[in-house]
Short mmCIF file of C-alpha atoms in Angstrom, two decimals:
data_model
loop_
_atom_site.label_atom_id
_atom_site.label_comp_id
_atom_site.label_asym_id
_atom_site.label_seq_id
_atom_site.Cartn_x
_atom_site.Cartn_y
_atom_site.Cartn_z
CA MET A 1 -41.61 -72.16 -15.25
CA ARG A 2 -44.89 -70.05 -15.76
CA SER A 3 -44.82 -68.93 -12.18
CA PHE A 4 -41.28 -68.06 -12.48
CA LEU A 5 -41.72 -65.74 -15.56
CA THR A 6 -44.77 -64.48 -13.84
CA PHE A 7 -42.85 -63.46 -10.91
CA THR A 8 -40.33 -62.02 -13.02
CA LEU A 9 -42.82 -59.85 -14.83
CA ILE A 10 -44.25 -58.84 -11.72
CA LEU A 11 -40.70 -57.89 -10.30
CA GLY A 12 -39.96 -55.92 -13.43
CA SER A 13 -43.26 -53.91 -13.15
CA LEU A 14 -42.70 -52.98 -9.77
CA ALA A 15 -39.33 -51.84 -10.77
CA VAL A 16 -40.19 -49.62 -13.47
CA HIS A 17 -42.92 -48.12 -11.24
CA SER A 18 -40.22 -47.54 -8.37
CA GLN A 19 -37.99 -46.01 -10.92
CA ASN A 20 -40.94 -43.78 -12.26
CA PHE A 21 -41.73 -42.91 -8.57
CA LEU A 22 -38.01 -42.23 -7.58
CA SER A 23 -37.61 -40.33 -10.66
CA TRP A 24 -40.69 -37.76 -9.84
CA GLN A 25 -39.07 -37.75 -6.10
CA PHE A 26 -35.48 -36.99 -6.45
CA ASN A 27 -35.24 -35.39 -10.02
CA ASP A 28 -33.56 -32.10 -9.53
CA ARG A 29 -36.33 -29.49 -8.77
CA TYR A 30 -35.58 -26.02 -9.74
CA PHE A 31 -39.01 -24.42 -8.76
CA SER A 32 -40.40 -23.75 -5.08
CA PHE A 33 -43.67 -22.20 -4.05
CA SER A 34 -44.04 -20.60 -0.68
CA VAL A 35 -46.69 -19.01 1.42
CA GLY A 36 -46.42 -17.16 4.68
CA THR A 37 -47.29 -14.49 7.20
CA GLY A 38 -45.37 -11.83 9.40
CA SER A 39 -45.54 -8.08 10.38
CA ALA A 40 -44.98 -4.90 8.73
CA THR A 41 -43.87 -1.61 10.03
CA TYR A 42 -44.08 2.07 8.63
CA PHE A 43 -41.49 4.45 8.90
CA GLY A 44 -42.50 8.20 8.20
CA GLU A 45 -43.86 11.16 10.00
CA LEU A 46 -46.43 9.11 11.93
CA ASN A 47 -44.05 7.01 13.83
CA SER A 48 -41.73 9.36 15.70
CA THR A 49 -40.55 6.55 17.81
CA LYS A 50 -39.38 4.31 15.14
CA LYS A 51 -40.80 1.15 17.04
CA ILE A 52 -40.90 -2.01 15.19
CA SER A 53 -44.26 -3.58 14.95
CA THR A 54 -44.66 -7.26 16.11
CA ASP A 55 -48.66 -7.46 15.00
CA ILE A 56 -49.31 -10.28 12.48
CA SER A 57 -50.84 -7.87 9.78
CA MET A 58 -49.37 -9.65 6.21
CA ILE A 59 -49.74 -12.48 4.19
CA ASN A 60 -47.53 -13.37 1.05
CA ILE A 61 -46.90 -16.12 -1.71
CA GLY A 62 -44.39 -16.56 -4.00
CA VAL A 63 -42.71 -18.70 -6.57
CA GLU A 64 -38.44 -19.17 -7.00
CA ALA A 65 -36.60 -20.63 -9.76
CA ARG A 66 -32.68 -21.53 -8.91
CA LEU A 67 -31.01 -20.34 -11.84
CA LEU A 68 -27.29 -20.70 -11.00
CA ASN A 69 -25.03 -22.03 -8.61
CA ARG A 70 -25.77 -18.95 -6.10
CA ILE A 71 -28.38 -16.96 -7.94
CA GLY A 72 -32.46 -17.38 -8.05
CA ALA A 73 -35.17 -15.45 -9.18
CA ARG A 74 -38.78 -14.92 -7.79
CA VAL A 75 -41.96 -13.41 -7.96
CA THR A 76 -43.84 -12.39 -4.73
CA ALA A 77 -47.18 -10.91 -4.02
CA SER A 78 -48.00 -9.56 -0.53
CA GLN A 79 -51.21 -7.87 1.38
CA PHE A 80 -50.14 -6.21 4.60
CA THR A 81 -51.54 -3.05 6.91
CA LEU A 82 -49.51 -0.07 7.88
CA ILE A 83 -50.39 1.92 10.67
CA GLY A 84 -49.06 5.36 12.18
CA ASP A 85 -50.58 7.56 15.23
CA ASP A 86 -49.17 10.76 16.69
CA LYS A 87 -50.63 9.32 20.47
CA ASN A 88 -47.30 7.18 20.19
CA ALA A 89 -44.96 10.58 20.27
CA ASP A 90 -43.31 11.84 23.30
CA ASP A 91 -45.66 14.03 25.62
CA LEU A 92 -45.06 17.67 24.76
CA SER A 93 -43.94 16.87 21.21
CA PHE A 94 -44.76 18.84 18.06
CA GLU A 95 -46.21 15.31 16.85
CA ARG A 96 -48.32 14.63 19.94
CA GLN A 97 -50.15 18.00 19.48
CA ARG A 98 -50.43 17.53 16.02
CA ASN A 99 -52.45 14.28 16.58
CA LEU A 100 -52.77 12.74 13.14
CA SER A 101 -53.24 9.11 12.58
CA PHE A 102 -53.59 6.52 9.52
CA SER A 103 -54.20 3.04 8.50
CA SER A 104 -53.66 1.60 5.23
CA ARG A 105 -53.99 -1.75 3.52
CA ASN A 106 -51.26 -2.32 1.07
CA PHE A 107 -51.03 -4.75 -2.17
CA LEU A 108 -47.31 -5.47 -3.00
CA GLY A 109 -46.19 -7.29 -6.06
CA GLN A 110 -42.27 -8.00 -6.46
CA LEU A 111 -39.72 -9.43 -8.75
CA GLN A 112 -36.57 -10.16 -6.85
CA LEU A 113 -33.22 -11.59 -7.22
CA THR A 114 -31.75 -13.99 -4.56
CA TYR A 115 -27.96 -14.50 -3.90
CA TYR A 116 -27.20 -17.22 -1.80
CA LEU A 117 -24.10 -17.21 0.28
CA ARG A 118 -23.41 -21.18 0.03
CA PRO A 119 -23.15 -22.55 -3.42
CA TYR A 120 -25.86 -25.14 -4.40
CA GLN A 121 -25.09 -28.50 -3.53
CA GLY A 122 -26.16 -30.37 -6.82
CA ASP A 123 -29.44 -31.93 -5.79
CA TYR A 124 -32.60 -30.16 -4.33
CA TYR A 125 -32.86 -32.53 -1.75
CA LYS A 126 -29.14 -32.59 -0.81
CA ARG A 127 -29.69 -28.87 0.09
CA TRP A 128 -28.14 -26.91 2.84
CA SER A 129 -29.87 -27.00 6.25
CA PHE A 130 -29.08 -23.85 6.85
CA ASP A 131 -29.01 -21.73 3.35
CA PRO A 132 -28.67 -17.84 4.30
CA PHE A 133 -29.25 -15.58 1.21
CA LEU A 134 -29.40 -11.73 0.31
CA PHE A 135 -32.07 -10.44 -1.85
CA SER A 136 -32.90 -7.10 -3.86
CA GLY A 137 -35.38 -6.40 -6.76
CA VAL A 138 -38.27 -3.88 -7.58
CA GLY A 139 -41.79 -3.72 -6.51
CA TYR A 140 -45.01 -2.02 -7.44
CA MET A 141 -47.41 -1.34 -4.39
CA LYS A 142 -51.01 -0.17 -4.32
CA TYR A 143 -51.76 1.87 -1.03
CA ASN A 144 -54.74 3.50 0.38
CA PRO A 145 -54.14 5.95 3.62
CA THR A 146 -57.25 6.12 5.69
CA ALA A 147 -58.41 7.60 9.26
CA GLU A 148 -61.20 7.33 11.54
CA LEU A 149 -63.37 10.16 12.40
CA GLY A 150 -66.45 10.07 14.56
CA GLY A 151 -66.86 6.26 14.03
CA GLU A 152 -66.27 6.31 10.52
CA ARG A 153 -63.34 5.72 8.43
CA TYR A 154 -62.30 8.14 5.30
CA ASN A 155 -60.10 7.99 2.48
CA LEU A 156 -57.48 10.52 3.29
CA ARG A 157 -56.26 10.70 -0.28
CA GLU A 158 -59.55 11.84 -1.59
CA ALA A 159 -60.03 14.38 1.02
CA MET A 160 -56.97 16.31 -0.07
CA THR A 161 -55.99 16.94 3.24
CA GLU A 162 -52.71 19.05 2.03
CA GLY A 163 -54.34 20.06 -1.19
CA VAL A 164 -52.47 17.93 -3.20
CA GLU A 165 -53.54 15.13 -5.35
CA TYR A 166 -51.16 11.96 -5.57
CA LYS A 167 -51.41 8.47 -6.83
CA ASN A 168 -52.52 5.52 -4.75
CA TRP A 169 -49.58 3.33 -6.36
CA VAL A 170 -45.86 3.69 -5.89
CA ALA A 171 -42.62 2.02 -6.92
CA THR A 172 -40.43 0.40 -4.17
CA ILE A 173 -37.20 -1.46 -3.91
CA PRO A 174 -36.53 -3.65 -1.23
CA LEU A 175 -33.17 -4.79 0.48
CA GLY A 176 -33.42 -7.92 2.19
CA ILE A 177 -31.61 -10.77 4.28
CA GLY A 178 -33.06 -14.27 5.09
CA SER A 179 -32.18 -18.01 5.58
CA LYS A 180 -33.86 -21.41 4.71
CA PHE A 181 -33.90 -24.02 7.11
CA LYS A 182 -34.45 -27.36 5.82
CA ILE A 183 -37.07 -29.36 7.27
CA ASN A 184 -37.42 -32.57 4.62
CA GLU A 185 -36.45 -33.37 1.32
CA PHE A 186 -39.42 -31.51 0.00
CA LEU A 187 -40.17 -28.57 2.69
CA ASN A 188 -38.05 -25.56 4.09
CA VAL A 189 -39.02 -23.06 6.64
CA ASN A 190 -37.62 -19.45 5.51
CA PHE A 191 -37.22 -16.04 7.43
CA GLU A 192 -36.62 -12.93 6.24
CA VAL A 193 -36.45 -9.49 6.97
CA SER A 194 -36.71 -6.49 4.27
CA TYR A 195 -36.63 -2.95 4.47
CA HIS A 196 -38.45 -1.09 1.54
CA PHE A 197 -37.66 2.25 0.12
CA THR A 198 -40.51 3.93 -1.72
CA PHE A 199 -40.60 6.96 -3.97
CA SER A 200 -43.51 8.61 -2.09
CA ASP A 201 -43.90 10.98 0.85
CA TYR A 202 -47.67 10.00 0.78
CA LEU A 203 -48.15 6.54 2.03
CA ASP A 204 -49.31 8.15 5.40
CA ASP A 205 -51.01 11.22 3.70
CA VAL A 206 -48.47 13.48 5.50
CA SER A 207 -45.67 15.19 4.07
CA ASN A 208 -45.67 19.05 3.52
CA THR A 209 -47.97 21.75 4.91
CA TYR A 210 -51.69 22.22 5.71
CA ALA A 211 -54.24 23.29 3.04
CA SER A 212 -55.15 26.70 2.84
CA GLU A 213 -58.39 25.73 1.91
CA TYR A 214 -60.68 22.32 1.78
CA ASN A 215 -63.31 20.94 -0.19
CA ASN A 216 -65.65 20.34 2.83
CA VAL A 217 -65.72 20.32 6.36
CA THR A 218 -64.86 16.66 6.97
CA ALA A 219 -61.76 16.93 4.94
CA ARG A 220 -60.53 19.86 7.17
CA LEU A 221 -61.42 18.09 10.27
CA LEU A 222 -59.38 15.18 8.99
CA ALA A 223 -56.60 17.18 7.95
CA ASP A 224 -56.26 19.42 11.29
CA ARG A 225 -56.93 17.39 14.64
CA LYS A 226 -55.23 19.20 17.03
CA ASP A 227 -58.44 20.45 19.09
CA GLU A 228 -59.32 16.66 19.24
CA ILE A 229 -57.05 16.63 22.53
CA ASP A 230 -56.05 18.88 25.17
CA VAL A 231 -53.38 21.90 24.64
CA ILE A 232 -50.35 20.17 25.69
CA ASN A 233 -48.02 22.46 24.11
CA PRO A 234 -49.14 26.10 23.43
CA ASP A 235 -46.28 26.98 21.09
CA PHE A 236 -46.87 23.97 18.90
CA TYR A 237 -50.71 24.48 18.83
CA ASP A 238 -50.25 27.86 17.68
CA GLN A 239 -48.06 26.79 14.74
CA LEU A 240 -50.57 24.24 13.47
CA GLN A 241 -52.20 26.47 11.23
CA PRO A 242 -53.17 26.60 6.99
CA GLY A 243 -50.26 27.04 5.24
CA ALA A 244 -47.87 25.86 8.24
CA LYS A 245 -45.69 22.75 8.72
CA ARG A 246 -47.59 19.60 8.85
CA GLY A 247 -44.76 17.02 7.75
CA ASN A 248 -41.21 16.68 6.47
CA PRO A 249 -41.11 16.42 2.76
CA SER A 250 -37.32 15.94 2.77
CA SER A 251 -37.45 11.99 2.99
CA ASN A 252 -39.86 9.56 1.45
CA ASP A 253 -41.62 6.95 3.72
CA SER A 254 -40.46 3.54 4.11
CA PHE A 255 -41.58 0.24 5.50
CA LEU A 256 -39.96 -2.99 7.00
CA LEU A 257 -41.35 -6.45 6.66
CA ILE A 258 -40.72 -9.66 8.83
CA SER A 259 -41.94 -12.83 7.49
CA VAL A 260 -41.99 -16.62 7.98
CA SER A 261 -42.87 -18.79 5.19
CA ALA A 262 -43.21 -22.52 4.18
CA GLU A 263 -41.52 -23.12 0.94
CA ILE A 264 -42.15 -26.49 -1.01
CA PHE A 265 -40.44 -27.71 -3.96
CA LEU A 266 -42.44 -28.31 -7.05
CA PRO A 267 -42.44 -31.64 -9.24
CA PRO A 268 -40.37 -31.45 -12.29
CA ASN A 269 -43.07 -31.26 -15.55
CA LEU A 270 -45.82 -30.16 -13.16
CA PHE A 271 -49.22 -31.32 -14.43
CA ARG A 272 -48.07 -32.70 -17.76
CA GLY A 273 -45.82 -34.72 -19.37
CA SER A 274 -42.03 -34.22 -19.89
CA ASP A 275 -42.63 -32.74 -23.34
CA LYS A 276 -45.42 -30.55 -22.31
CA ALA A 277 -44.66 -29.20 -19.00
CA ILE A 278 -46.10 -26.00 -17.67
CA ILE A 279 -42.87 -25.18 -15.42
CA LYS A 280 -39.54 -26.04 -16.93
CA LYS A 281 -36.24 -25.86 -15.77
CA PRO A 282 -34.08 -22.72 -16.31
CA SER A 283 -31.87 -23.27 -19.45
CA ALA A 284 -28.80 -21.51 -17.77
CA TYR A 285 -28.06 -23.61 -14.67
#
């Protein structure tokens, strides 16, 4: 009898622990964390070919909450590099003779809404194996265009190559499409492509005209680099003078991000008991 009671108590204890484990494992999870990498392509005066970059130059992290049947919200942070160079322009073109270039390391924070094309399945572990979505939102980006001269890299914004002061941050608006691919109950692999509109034409430090005067010789050399190459088009060479056209101020710069990330679903009541959870599920679900 005692053995039977002992056996019963052991089974009951195992059942309770099993239920607790299953509760932790399969209670619905509304939050997820992602980390990934990808490429960044700049579009502006110094990318006349519009060629999309395939170089891996970005890292990103994000936290997402599933709010409604087809709606989610997320916060993301990214670091990536944008580059542009007139040496890639067509031979004999204005851009090739202009001979400007830049590189910029950028930090971007975003608040986005995601719209899922397929409705939520009811439990996170029953989600679609292929889950496409659209997204948009607002972003805040810090940027810093630089260029190399004589083996050293200089801050182009500080050089005031066009005699204009501009801020080193800008608001952005992303429009994107992506899909989540289910690997197992807890893990997704996500693929995304997003185009980002900005409210600045100075991501590349090129927008308007050559300055009439410069703060120093270094600033002048950074602003006007036509003499670093041969005269490949005399007409364009003669046009590149103080006060003359340097860029195109009629349209702002933009960029494209392509990313692949791993997404893991966070346990409910993360780090604390159910009454004092750091992360709680959204109220409107």
